[in-house]
XYZ file of C-alpha atoms in Angstrom:
266
model
C -13.619 24.839 52.510
C -10.243 23.099 52.518
C -11.908 19.771 51.767
C -13.819 21.268 48.847
C -10.606 22.644 47.329
C -8.921 19.276 47.804
C -11.810 17.468 46.072
C -11.726 19.826 43.106
C -7.985 19.402 42.810
C -8.354 15.636 42.917
C -11.087 15.740 40.297
C -8.923 17.911 38.077
C -6.044 15.443 38.391
C -8.278 12.509 37.492
C -9.601 14.318 34.422
C -6.052 15.180 33.327
C -4.851 11.636 33.836
C -7.825 10.241 31.911
C -7.224 12.649 29.052
C -3.540 11.711 28.969
C -4.413 8.018 28.841
C -6.787 8.608 25.958
C -4.124 10.520 24.039
C -1.638 7.682 24.556
C -4.015 4.963 23.347
C -3.839 3.683 19.729
C -6.484 5.190 17.471
C -7.978 4.732 14.006
C -9.432 7.784 12.280
C -11.103 8.248 8.904
C -8.926 10.361 6.611
C -9.923 11.585 3.144
C -7.083 12.814 0.926
C -7.621 14.788 -2.278
C -5.860 14.272 -5.585
C -7.351 16.998 -7.731
C -10.985 16.050 -8.198
C -10.317 12.527 -6.936
C -11.222 11.866 -3.320
C -9.372 9.040 -1.582
C -10.959 7.304 1.404
C -8.645 5.896 4.028
C -8.147 5.021 7.677
C -5.167 6.319 9.638
C -3.901 4.170 12.483
C -1.868 5.998 15.110
C 0.016 3.940 17.736
C 0.475 4.858 21.369
C 3.519 6.959 22.138
C 5.811 8.859 19.820
C 5.266 8.518 16.067
C 8.441 7.663 14.134
C 6.988 7.662 10.641
C 4.085 6.568 8.480
C 3.546 3.398 6.446
C 1.238 3.727 3.434
C -0.315 0.425 2.333
C -1.447 0.052 -1.290
C -3.930 -2.791 -1.820
C -4.027 -5.119 -4.803
C -6.473 -5.561 -7.674
C -10.082 -5.313 -6.439
C -8.874 -4.956 -2.860
C -9.784 -2.300 -0.294
C -8.397 -0.663 2.826
C -9.787 -3.592 4.811
C -7.001 -5.806 3.450
C -4.452 -3.286 4.716
C -5.677 -3.161 8.301
C -3.553 -6.231 9.023
C -0.537 -3.937 9.058
C -1.835 -1.630 11.803
C -0.555 -3.616 14.764
C 2.592 -4.720 12.947
C 4.003 -1.299 12.061
C 2.520 0.132 15.256
C 5.053 -1.939 17.200
C 7.760 0.153 15.587
C 5.996 3.439 16.286
C 4.618 3.965 12.778
C 1.307 5.364 11.794
C -0.360 3.327 9.062
C -2.609 4.624 6.294
C -4.927 2.068 4.687
C -6.914 3.428 1.763
C -9.085 2.600 -1.249
C -7.775 3.440 -4.696
C -10.531 5.308 -6.564
C -11.955 2.854 -9.133
C -9.629 0.190 -7.741
C -12.373 -2.134 -6.554
C -16.077 -2.850 -6.857
C -16.131 -2.195 -3.097
C -14.023 0.962 -3.068
C -15.356 3.696 -0.792
C -13.450 6.231 -2.906
C -15.082 5.311 -6.229
C -16.252 1.833 -7.232
C -16.472 2.387 -11.003
C -13.812 -0.129 -12.051
C -14.275 0.729 -15.729
C -12.079 3.730 -14.892
C -9.374 1.695 -13.157
C -5.916 2.868 -14.207
C -2.376 2.005 -13.123
C -1.253 5.545 -13.908
C -4.123 7.051 -11.895
C -3.233 4.806 -8.961
C 0.361 5.975 -9.155
C -0.878 9.577 -9.152
C -3.093 8.846 -6.133
C -0.227 7.255 -4.216
C 1.992 10.249 -4.968
C -0.756 12.550 -3.656
C -0.928 10.523 -0.448
C 2.839 10.708 0.021
C 2.751 14.469 -0.556
C -0.056 14.803 1.989
C 2.052 13.219 4.722
C 5.133 15.158 3.672
C 3.007 18.266 4.132
C 2.236 17.091 7.667
C 5.925 17.048 8.471
C 6.643 13.343 8.046
C 10.162 12.601 6.872
C 10.119 8.837 7.364
C 7.660 7.381 4.843
C 7.438 3.680 4.025
C 5.495 2.306 1.062
C 4.004 -1.168 1.408
C 2.341 -2.534 -1.721
C 0.600 -5.842 -2.330
C 0.180 -7.387 -5.799
C -1.019 -4.613 -8.168
C -0.453 -2.186 -5.300
C 3.126 -3.455 -5.180
C 3.573 -2.653 -8.849
C 2.125 0.826 -8.286
C 4.338 1.340 -5.220
C 7.431 0.349 -7.209
C 6.561 2.844 -9.960
C 5.870 5.563 -7.378
C 9.147 5.002 -5.545
C 11.039 5.587 -8.802
C 9.528 9.053 -9.142
C 9.732 9.976 -5.440
C 13.015 8.325 -4.600
C 14.216 11.102 -2.306
C 10.924 11.153 -0.400
C 10.453 7.434 0.296
C 12.480 6.011 3.175
C 11.802 2.309 2.556
C 9.888 0.186 0.046
C 8.128 -3.106 0.773
C 6.756 -5.173 -2.120
C 4.511 -8.118 -1.247
C 3.922 -10.607 -4.092
C 4.262 -7.589 -6.423
C 2.533 -7.882 -9.805
C 5.461 -6.551 -11.823
C 4.236 -8.756 -14.645
C 1.052 -6.779 -15.402
C 2.202 -5.031 -18.612
C 3.925 -8.127 -20.012
C 1.012 -10.445 -19.247
C -1.543 -8.164 -20.868
C 0.639 -7.663 -23.952
C 0.492 -11.409 -24.410
C -3.284 -11.301 -24.061
C -3.698 -8.242 -26.292
C -0.653 -8.223 -28.642
C -1.666 -5.007 -30.388
C -3.699 -1.997 -29.319
C -6.364 -2.906 -31.853
C -6.940 -6.179 -29.978
C -8.081 -4.377 -26.832
C -11.877 -4.331 -26.446
C -13.832 -1.494 -24.872
C -14.497 -3.622 -21.792
C -12.784 -6.645 -20.271
C -14.200 -8.891 -17.554
C -11.381 -9.936 -15.216
C -12.513 -12.202 -12.397
C -15.909 -10.529 -12.383
C -14.449 -7.015 -12.405
C -15.134 -4.883 -15.472
C -12.140 -2.954 -16.808
C -12.132 -0.282 -19.483
C -9.905 -0.106 -22.557
C -7.683 2.583 -21.063
C -6.350 0.245 -18.355
C -4.632 -1.861 -21.025
C -3.769 0.898 -23.494
C -1.645 2.947 -21.125
C 0.517 0.019 -19.980
C 0.825 -1.697 -23.353
C 4.318 -0.383 -24.091
C 5.474 -0.197 -20.477
C 8.587 -2.271 -19.704
C 8.664 -2.807 -15.948
C 12.328 -3.710 -15.605
C 13.459 -0.735 -17.668
C 11.727 1.522 -15.144
C 12.258 0.044 -11.706
C 15.559 -0.517 -9.944
C 16.732 3.091 -9.712
C 15.190 3.629 -6.267
C 18.204 3.637 -3.946
C 16.515 3.165 -0.570
C 16.154 -0.164 1.245
C 13.746 -2.595 -0.436
C 12.113 -5.732 0.987
C 10.315 -8.174 -1.308
C 8.201 -10.980 0.152
C 6.611 -13.679 -1.993
C 5.455 -17.265 -1.824
C 7.123 -19.928 -3.943
C 3.730 -21.320 -5.022
C 2.297 -18.068 -6.352
C 0.173 -18.893 -9.423
C -0.436 -15.251 -10.377
C 2.923 -13.484 -10.334
C 6.294 -14.926 -11.214
C 8.825 -15.571 -8.490
C 11.446 -14.926 -11.145
C 10.203 -11.359 -11.579
C 10.750 -10.635 -7.895
C 14.178 -12.249 -8.023
C 15.062 -10.074 -11.007
C 13.853 -6.975 -9.171
C 16.067 -7.782 -6.173
C 19.078 -7.780 -8.478
C 18.122 -4.423 -9.972
C 17.697 -2.500 -6.715
C 20.998 -1.403 -5.140
C 19.803 -2.184 -1.589
C 17.267 -5.010 -1.658
C 16.543 -8.244 0.126
C 14.005 -10.972 -0.553
C 12.170 -13.414 1.659
C 10.447 -16.425 0.116
C 7.626 -18.068 2.052
C 7.545 -21.759 1.276
C 4.196 -23.076 0.109
C 2.554 -19.638 -0.001
C 0.448 -18.555 -2.942
C -0.892 -15.193 -4.043
C -2.301 -13.796 -0.823
C -1.026 -15.084 2.487
C -2.799 -17.269 5.026
C -2.675 -16.016 8.649
C 0.482 -17.942 9.568
C 2.139 -16.840 6.339
C 1.283 -13.220 7.041
C 2.901 -13.603 10.462
C 6.070 -14.755 8.700
C 5.868 -11.686 6.484
C 5.248 -9.487 9.531
C 8.394 -10.815 11.221
C 10.413 -9.873 8.138
C 8.790 -6.447 8.036
C 9.578 -5.744 11.681
C 13.208 -6.713 11.143
C 13.325 -4.567 8.007
C 11.906 -1.509 9.757
C 14.428 -1.884 12.564
């Protein structure tokens, strides 16, 4: 009888220990977040141990959450959860909505705000925005409107040039066609209409939290000068230039970015 009790106690201890180990292991869970009628697909990485905050990664033009998974292990080292998601209409491969004819910078800003509010509602007070390319532009715009809710802002080869570049392409609203083919991705007229009069550097720079900008000096898509101008506008900003890097980092270049990000989060 004594042996039976001992065995049950031992079994109970093993089960408890196993359950504890599972709870302490890193995990990735599917997480849908609503923004009105818009449904946003994402994956939430949770590191082992105590969670210190959450990093929200906004992908670039025609990107998906898969591009953002690279940040899981990086921010996890600092105890951050990481949310990688698909902007609705932001890509032909978006799991949220792949109708790129409805792609919109303003909608993406609204979606990112909804994501931030979701995590605020979960009790998070330490929220970091990480945006790449077009996602960097959207993150910069979002931080301006949620300045008191964003702890830190990371802009990776941010496409701050989008409004200016498209004004050059379509000087007047009447020049904008109903559909535009950009690198095999079909965009609707609204994408260009709503940013036509937008002046990036009249909007950004008021966010007072810490800002990190990372960009390659061989970027053929976005101007290094734009990022340098942005650094001067933000009251607390630093910039790291990766020599030889273009638009989108190779593995060793991403590791250089990751080192800067880890130092920044510290």
